[in-house]
Amino acid sequence: MGRLVGLSLMGIALALLGERFLALRNRLKASREVESVDLPNCHLIKGIEAGAEDIDVLPNGLAFLSVGLKFPGLHSFAPDKFGGILMMDLKEEKPRALELRVSRGFDLASFNPHGISTFVDSDDTVYLFVVNHPEFKNTVEIFKFEEEENSLLHLKTIKHELLPSVNDIIAVGPVHFYATNDHYFSDPFLKYLETYLNLHWANVVYYSPDEVKLVAEGFDSANGINISPDKKYVYVADTLAHEIHVLEKQPNMNLTQLKVLQLGTLVDNLSIDPSSGDIWVGCHPNGQKLFVYDPSHPPSSEVLRIQNILSEKPSVTTVYVNNGSVLQGSSVATIYDRKLLIGTLYQRALYCEL
């Protein structure tokens, strides 16, 4: 009888593991293949060989690019080079990427930048917020951008128990931000278990010097985050659920879910066109190719444009698709004055004129 019970329990456990495995493949879109949708006026950006995971553009056309992200198990084309922040002036006729100097005292050797966000204060001071993973830990770094010197002055490092696995960030004040945790845990094995079991424990946190609190939860893998031009709505990409969540910002900075837009791809970072409110999304058509790198079958890239997301029927347009022959693992797409920048998790970056 004891052996029968043991075999029954083992059978149930194996069935559960099998079901979870198949569900994970579906969440990763592991069987998806794509056909290219090209743009005519594009070229790869010189000097970017190991990814530009996130991009943010100031109103004056200065674009900041987060480069060189590394994670355990994640492919890297430059494993021995530390990360950095590049800048491009999109008002120039032929923009080029320049690396910004960082003030002395900041540990560049462990700089591992991820999501970024800018904030322009009432006195025109520009702050750059950077999700950083020094030695694969989790911090948020705040810099002051000094335009005349093309440099970043490091102001503050933020660590908090509610920020265990930070992915992206949207600044809403000089020391105030919303941030996504793509996992509840910080330990790599527990992260994997959390993903495999599909626990939906990822969340969004609001941080200020006076208050740090959980403001939204229940995500499969909360990733990109951004805010509408009128500052009323916060958008959150849930990568493995293939969704964008629209949340209404309350006076106390809490977030209330308004709607969810279902998409058939793994959504990463979200960028907002300030003139139209359109959302530009860097996407991964096949997540398995992204995380299990095979140069003979590289990860593909996809860019979506979402118009009128608050309406009953938002318009979703596929702007760009590549099978990995040019661009592998697109993570962000940012528009400025009909100039499009597409960054990737760990490969190249593309500049297009629309």
PDB file of N, CA, C and O in Angstrom, residues 192-239:
ATOM      1  N   TYR A 192      14.448  30.976 -10.903  1.00  0.00           N
ATOM      2  CA  TYR A 192      14.114  29.969 -11.912  1.00  0.00           C
ATOM      3  C   TYR A 192      12.881  29.173 -11.488  1.00  0.00           C
ATOM      4  O   TYR A 192      11.971  28.934 -12.297  1.00  0.00           O
ATOM      5  N   LEU A 193      12.831  28.789 -10.208  1.00  0.00           N
ATOM      6  CA  LEU A 193      11.691  28.027  -9.697  1.00  0.00           C
ATOM      7  C   LEU A 193      10.409  28.850  -9.777  1.00  0.00           C
ATOM      8  O   LEU A 193       9.348  28.341 -10.164  1.00  0.00           O
ATOM      9  N   GLU A 194      10.515  30.120  -9.444  1.00  0.00           N
ATOM     10  CA  GLU A 194       9.371  31.023  -9.510  1.00  0.00           C
ATOM     11  C   GLU A 194       8.831  31.123 -10.932  1.00  0.00           C
ATOM     12  O   GLU A 194       7.610  31.084 -11.155  1.00  0.00           O
ATOM     13  N   THR A 195       9.752  31.226 -11.896  1.00  0.00           N
ATOM     14  CA  THR A 195       9.338  31.295 -13.303  1.00  0.00           C
ATOM     15  C   THR A 195       8.726  29.974 -13.759  1.00  0.00           C
ATOM     16  O   THR A 195       7.667  29.952 -14.396  1.00  0.00           O
ATOM     17  N   TYR A 196       9.390  28.877 -13.420  1.00  0.00           N
ATOM     18  CA  TYR A 196       8.936  27.552 -13.861  1.00  0.00           C
ATOM     19  C   TYR A 196       7.537  27.239 -13.333  1.00  0.00           C
ATOM     20  O   TYR A 196       6.684  26.717 -14.057  1.00  0.00           O
ATOM     21  N   LEU A 197       7.297  27.591 -12.067  1.00  0.00           N
ATOM     22  CA  LEU A 197       6.001  27.286 -11.451  1.00  0.00           C
ATOM     23  C   LEU A 197       4.932  28.334 -11.769  1.00  0.00           C
ATOM     24  O   LEU A 197       3.778  28.185 -11.369  1.00  0.00           O
ATOM     25  N   ASN A 198       5.348  29.405 -12.468  1.00  0.00           N
ATOM     26  CA  ASN A 198       4.391  30.435 -12.900  1.00  0.00           C
ATOM     27  C   ASN A 198       3.610  31.014 -11.714  1.00  0.00           C
ATOM     28  O   ASN A 198       2.375  31.028 -11.695  1.00  0.00           O
ATOM     29  N   LEU A 199       4.377  31.512 -10.726  1.00  0.00           N
ATOM     30  CA  LEU A 199       3.765  31.935  -9.465  1.00  0.00           C
ATOM     31  C   LEU A 199       3.110  33.315  -9.517  1.00  0.00           C
ATOM     32  O   LEU A 199       2.324  33.653  -8.639  1.00  0.00           O
ATOM     33  N   HIS A 200       3.450  34.128 -10.495  1.00  0.00           N
ATOM     34  CA  HIS A 200       2.876  35.475 -10.614  1.00  0.00           C
ATOM     35  C   HIS A 200       3.125  36.309  -9.347  1.00  0.00           C
ATOM     36  O   HIS A 200       2.208  36.919  -8.801  1.00  0.00           O
ATOM     37  N   TRP A 201       4.388  36.354  -8.917  1.00  0.00           N
ATOM     38  CA  TRP A 201       4.759  37.119  -7.729  1.00  0.00           C
ATOM     39  C   TRP A 201       5.532  38.389  -8.067  1.00  0.00           C
ATOM     40  O   TRP A 201       5.981  39.094  -7.153  1.00  0.00           O
ATOM     41  N   ALA A 202       5.730  38.686  -9.350  1.00  0.00           N
ATOM     42  CA  ALA A 202       6.424  39.913  -9.733  1.00  0.00           C
ATOM     43  C   ALA A 202       5.543  41.121  -9.404  1.00  0.00           C
ATOM     44  O   ALA A 202       4.311  41.003  -9.299  1.00  0.00           O
ATOM     45  N   ASN A 203       6.176  42.299  -9.270  1.00  0.00           N
ATOM     46  CA  ASN A 203       5.424  43.449  -8.767  1.00  0.00           C
ATOM     47  C   ASN A 203       6.011  44.778  -9.210  1.00  0.00           C
ATOM     48  O   ASN A 203       7.045  44.838  -9.882  1.00  0.00           O
ATOM     49  N   VAL A 204       5.328  45.846  -8.806  1.00  0.00           N
ATOM     50  CA  VAL A 204       5.782  47.224  -9.038  1.00  0.00           C
ATOM     51  C   VAL A 204       5.871  47.920  -7.685  1.00  0.00           C
ATOM     52  O   VAL A 204       4.972  47.790  -6.848  1.00  0.00           O
ATOM     53  N   VAL A 205       6.958  48.664  -7.489  1.00  0.00           N
ATOM     54  CA  VAL A 205       7.210  49.361  -6.220  1.00  0.00           C
ATOM     55  C   VAL A 205       7.338  50.860  -6.484  1.00  0.00           C
ATOM     56  O   VAL A 205       7.902  51.274  -7.511  1.00  0.00           O
ATOM     57  N   TYR A 206       6.791  51.664  -5.586  1.00  0.00           N
ATOM     58  CA  TYR A 206       7.010  53.118  -5.620  1.00  0.00           C
ATOM     59  C   TYR A 206       8.048  53.472  -4.569  1.00  0.00           C
ATOM     60  O   TYR A 206       7.971  53.015  -3.417  1.00  0.00           O
ATOM     61  N   TYR A 207       9.024  54.282  -4.961  1.00  0.00           N
ATOM     62  CA  TYR A 207      10.087  54.708  -4.034  1.00  0.00           C
ATOM     63  C   TYR A 207      10.128  56.224  -3.949  1.00  0.00           C
ATOM     64  O   TYR A 207      10.088  56.930  -4.966  1.00  0.00           O
ATOM     65  N   SER A 208      10.201  56.744  -2.726  1.00  0.00           N
ATOM     66  CA  SER A 208      10.507  58.143  -2.463  1.00  0.00           C
ATOM     67  C   SER A 208      11.314  58.193  -1.176  1.00  0.00           C
ATOM     68  O   SER A 208      11.359  57.204  -0.430  1.00  0.00           O
ATOM     69  N   PRO A 209      11.973  59.317  -0.883  1.00  0.00           N
ATOM     70  CA  PRO A 209      12.725  59.397   0.374  1.00  0.00           C
ATOM     71  C   PRO A 209      11.854  59.203   1.612  1.00  0.00           C
ATOM     72  O   PRO A 209      12.351  58.788   2.662  1.00  0.00           O
ATOM     73  N   ASP A 210      10.550  59.477   1.484  1.00  0.00           N
ATOM     74  CA  ASP A 210       9.649  59.396   2.633  1.00  0.00           C
ATOM     75  C   ASP A 210       8.867  58.088   2.716  1.00  0.00           C
ATOM     76  O   ASP A 210       8.371  57.730   3.786  1.00  0.00           O
ATOM     77  N   GLU A 211       8.759  57.386   1.580  1.00  0.00           N
ATOM     78  CA  GLU A 211       7.890  56.209   1.559  1.00  0.00           C
ATOM     79  C   GLU A 211       8.329  55.244   0.463  1.00  0.00           C
ATOM     80  O   GLU A 211       8.635  55.651  -0.660  1.00  0.00           O
ATOM     81  N   VAL A 212       8.362  53.964   0.800  1.00  0.00           N
ATOM     82  CA  VAL A 212       8.612  52.908  -0.184  1.00  0.00           C
ATOM     83  C   VAL A 212       7.506  51.876  -0.011  1.00  0.00           C
ATOM     84  O   VAL A 212       7.286  51.380   1.093  1.00  0.00           O
ATOM     85  N   LYS A 213       6.792  51.570  -1.098  1.00  0.00           N
ATOM     86  CA  LYS A 213       5.650  50.674  -0.937  1.00  0.00           C
ATOM     87  C   LYS A 213       5.373  49.904  -2.217  1.00  0.00           C
ATOM     88  O   LYS A 213       5.701  50.334  -3.337  1.00  0.00           O
ATOM     89  N   LEU A 214       4.753  48.749  -2.044  1.00  0.00           N
ATOM     90  CA  LEU A 214       4.273  47.925  -3.145  1.00  0.00           C
ATOM     91  C   LEU A 214       2.991  48.557  -3.683  1.00  0.00           C
ATOM     92  O   LEU A 214       2.059  48.822  -2.916  1.00  0.00           O
ATOM     93  N   VAL A 215       2.932  48.787  -5.003  1.00  0.00           N
ATOM     94  CA  VAL A 215       1.756  49.476  -5.552  1.00  0.00           C
ATOM     95  C   VAL A 215       1.006  48.643  -6.589  1.00  0.00           C
ATOM     96  O   VAL A 215      -0.104  49.006  -6.990  1.00  0.00           O
ATOM     97  N   ALA A 216       1.609  47.550  -7.061  1.00  0.00           N
ATOM     98  CA  ALA A 216       0.908  46.650  -7.989  1.00  0.00           C
ATOM     99  C   ALA A 216       1.614  45.301  -7.946  1.00  0.00           C
ATOM    100  O   ALA A 216       2.837  45.230  -7.829  1.00  0.00           O
ATOM    101  N   GLU A 217       0.838  44.224  -8.026  1.00  0.00           N
ATOM    102  CA  GLU A 217       1.431  42.883  -7.957  1.00  0.00           C
ATOM    103  C   GLU A 217       0.603  41.906  -8.781  1.00  0.00           C
ATOM    104  O   GLU A 217      -0.403  42.275  -9.385  1.00  0.00           O
ATOM    105  N   GLY A 218       1.071  40.649  -8.814  1.00  0.00           N
ATOM    106  CA  GLY A 218       0.359  39.617  -9.552  1.00  0.00           C
ATOM    107  C   GLY A 218       0.835  39.439 -10.984  1.00  0.00           C
ATOM    108  O   GLY A 218       0.156  38.789 -11.785  1.00  0.00           O
ATOM    109  N   PHE A 219       2.018  39.978 -11.301  1.00  0.00           N
ATOM    110  CA  PHE A 219       2.559  39.849 -12.651  1.00  0.00           C
ATOM    111  C   PHE A 219       3.357  38.547 -12.781  1.00  0.00           C
ATOM    112  O   PHE A 219       3.988  38.099 -11.824  1.00  0.00           O
ATOM    113  N   ASP A 220       3.356  37.990 -13.986  1.00  0.00           N
ATOM    114  CA  ASP A 220       4.205  36.839 -14.275  1.00  0.00           C
ATOM    115  C   ASP A 220       5.665  37.274 -14.260  1.00  0.00           C
ATOM    116  O   ASP A 220       6.493  36.708 -13.539  1.00  0.00           O
ATOM    117  N   SER A 221       5.997  38.297 -15.049  1.00  0.00           N
ATOM    118  CA  SER A 221       7.376  38.810 -15.102  1.00  0.00           C
ATOM    119  C   SER A 221       7.332  40.292 -15.484  1.00  0.00           C
ATOM    120  O   SER A 221       7.469  40.643 -16.653  1.00  0.00           O
ATOM    121  N   ALA A 222       7.102  41.156 -14.493  1.00  0.00           N
ATOM    122  CA  ALA A 222       7.007  42.595 -14.737  1.00  0.00           C
ATOM    123  C   ALA A 222       8.330  43.105 -15.301  1.00  0.00           C
ATOM    124  O   ALA A 222       9.387  42.882 -14.730  1.00  0.00           O
ATOM    125  N   ASN A 223       8.257  43.799 -16.426  1.00  0.00           N
ATOM    126  CA  ASN A 223       9.463  44.199 -17.133  1.00  0.00           C
ATOM    127  C   ASN A 223       9.448  45.706 -17.377  1.00  0.00           C
ATOM    128  O   ASN A 223       9.601  46.490 -16.459  1.00  0.00           O
ATOM    129  N   GLY A 224       9.262  46.139 -18.627  1.00  0.00           N
ATOM    130  CA  GLY A 224       9.306  47.560 -18.931  1.00  0.00           C
ATOM    131  C   GLY A 224       8.197  48.333 -18.246  1.00  0.00           C
ATOM    132  O   GLY A 224       7.090  47.830 -18.042  1.00  0.00           O
ATOM    133  N   ILE A 225       8.514  49.588 -17.893  1.00  0.00           N
ATOM    134  CA  ILE A 225       7.526  50.461 -17.258  1.00  0.00           C
ATOM    135  C   ILE A 225       7.698  51.871 -17.802  1.00  0.00           C
ATOM    136  O   ILE A 225       8.818  52.317 -18.050  1.00  0.00           O
ATOM    137  N   ASN A 226       6.573  52.558 -18.014  1.00  0.00           N
ATOM    138  CA  ASN A 226       6.628  53.936 -18.470  1.00  0.00           C
ATOM    139  C   ASN A 226       5.348  54.653 -18.063  1.00  0.00           C
ATOM    140  O   ASN A 226       4.450  54.030 -17.471  1.00  0.00           O
ATOM    141  N   ILE A 227       5.279  55.941 -18.373  1.00  0.00           N
ATOM    142  CA  ILE A 227       4.152  56.757 -17.913  1.00  0.00           C
ATOM    143  C   ILE A 227       3.626  57.580 -19.077  1.00  0.00           C
ATOM    144  O   ILE A 227       4.385  57.970 -19.979  1.00  0.00           O
ATOM    145  N   SER A 228       2.322  57.834 -19.090  1.00  0.00           N
ATOM    146  CA  SER A 228       1.705  58.586 -20.178  1.00  0.00           C
ATOM    147  C   SER A 228       2.162  60.045 -20.141  1.00  0.00           C
ATOM    148  O   SER A 228       2.579  60.546 -19.091  1.00  0.00           O
ATOM    149  N   PRO A 229       2.094  60.752 -21.267  1.00  0.00           N
ATOM    150  CA  PRO A 229       2.537  62.153 -21.293  1.00  0.00           C
ATOM    151  C   PRO A 229       1.835  63.046 -20.282  1.00  0.00           C
ATOM    152  O   PRO A 229       2.435  63.988 -19.762  1.00  0.00           O
ATOM    153  N   ASP A 230       0.568  62.744 -19.967  1.00  0.00           N
ATOM    154  CA  ASP A 230      -0.170  63.558 -18.993  1.00  0.00           C
ATOM    155  C   ASP A 230       0.067  63.093 -17.550  1.00  0.00           C
ATOM    156  O   ASP A 230      -0.525  63.644 -16.614  1.00  0.00           O
ATOM    157  N   LYS A 231       0.909  62.061 -17.373  1.00  0.00           N
ATOM    158  CA  LYS A 231       1.304  61.534 -16.055  1.00  0.00           C
ATOM    159  C   LYS A 231       0.148  60.888 -15.285  1.00  0.00           C
ATOM    160  O   LYS A 231       0.251  60.642 -14.074  1.00  0.00           O
ATOM    161  N   LYS A 232      -0.936  60.556 -15.981  1.00  0.00           N
ATOM    162  CA  LYS A 232      -2.094  59.958 -15.308  1.00  0.00           C
ATOM    163  C   LYS A 232      -2.045  58.435 -15.278  1.00  0.00           C
ATOM    164  O   LYS A 232      -2.659  57.809 -14.406  1.00  0.00           O
ATOM    165  N   TYR A 233      -1.342  57.837 -16.233  1.00  0.00           N
ATOM    166  CA  TYR A 233      -1.370  56.380 -16.369  1.00  0.00           C
ATOM    167  C   TYR A 233       0.051  55.817 -16.421  1.00  0.00           C
ATOM    168  O   TYR A 233       0.944  56.398 -17.036  1.00  0.00           O
ATOM    169  N   VAL A 234       0.217  54.676 -15.784  1.00  0.00           N
ATOM    170  CA  VAL A 234       1.488  53.950 -15.816  1.00  0.00           C
ATOM    171  C   VAL A 234       1.272  52.669 -16.603  1.00  0.00           C
ATOM    172  O   VAL A 234       0.268  51.966 -16.416  1.00  0.00           O
ATOM    173  N   TYR A 235       2.206  52.379 -17.504  1.00  0.00           N
ATOM    174  CA  TYR A 235       2.130  51.184 -18.337  1.00  0.00           C
ATOM    175  C   TYR A 235       3.201  50.191 -17.896  1.00  0.00           C
ATOM    176  O   TYR A 235       4.362  50.565 -17.692  1.00  0.00           O
ATOM    177  N   VAL A 236       2.819  48.929 -17.758  1.00  0.00           N
ATOM    178  CA  VAL A 236       3.749  47.876 -17.324  1.00  0.00           C
ATOM    179  C   VAL A 236       3.689  46.717 -18.309  1.00  0.00           C
ATOM    180  O   VAL A 236       2.604  46.193 -18.600  1.00  0.00           O
ATOM    181  N   ALA A 237       4.851  46.308 -18.805  1.00  0.00           N
ATOM    182  CA  ALA A 237       4.946  45.145 -19.678  1.00  0.00           C
ATOM    183  C   ALA A 237       5.130  43.891 -18.838  1.00  0.00           C
ATOM    184  O   ALA A 237       6.011  43.840 -17.978  1.00  0.00           O
ATOM    185  N   ASP A 238       4.288  42.892 -19.082  1.00  0.00           N
ATOM    186  CA  ASP A 238       4.425  41.582 -18.440  1.00  0.00           C
ATOM    187  C   ASP A 238       4.905  40.615 -19.514  1.00  0.00           C
ATOM    188  O   ASP A 238       4.129  40.133 -20.336  1.00  0.00           O
ATOM    189  N   THR A 239       6.210  40.329 -19.489  1.00  0.00           N
ATOM    190  CA  THR A 239       6.864  39.675 -20.623  1.00  0.00           C
ATOM    191  C   THR A 239       6.297  38.299 -20.925  1.00  0.00           C
ATOM    192  O   THR A 239       5.847  38.019 -22.043  1.00  0.00           O
TER     193      THR A 239
END
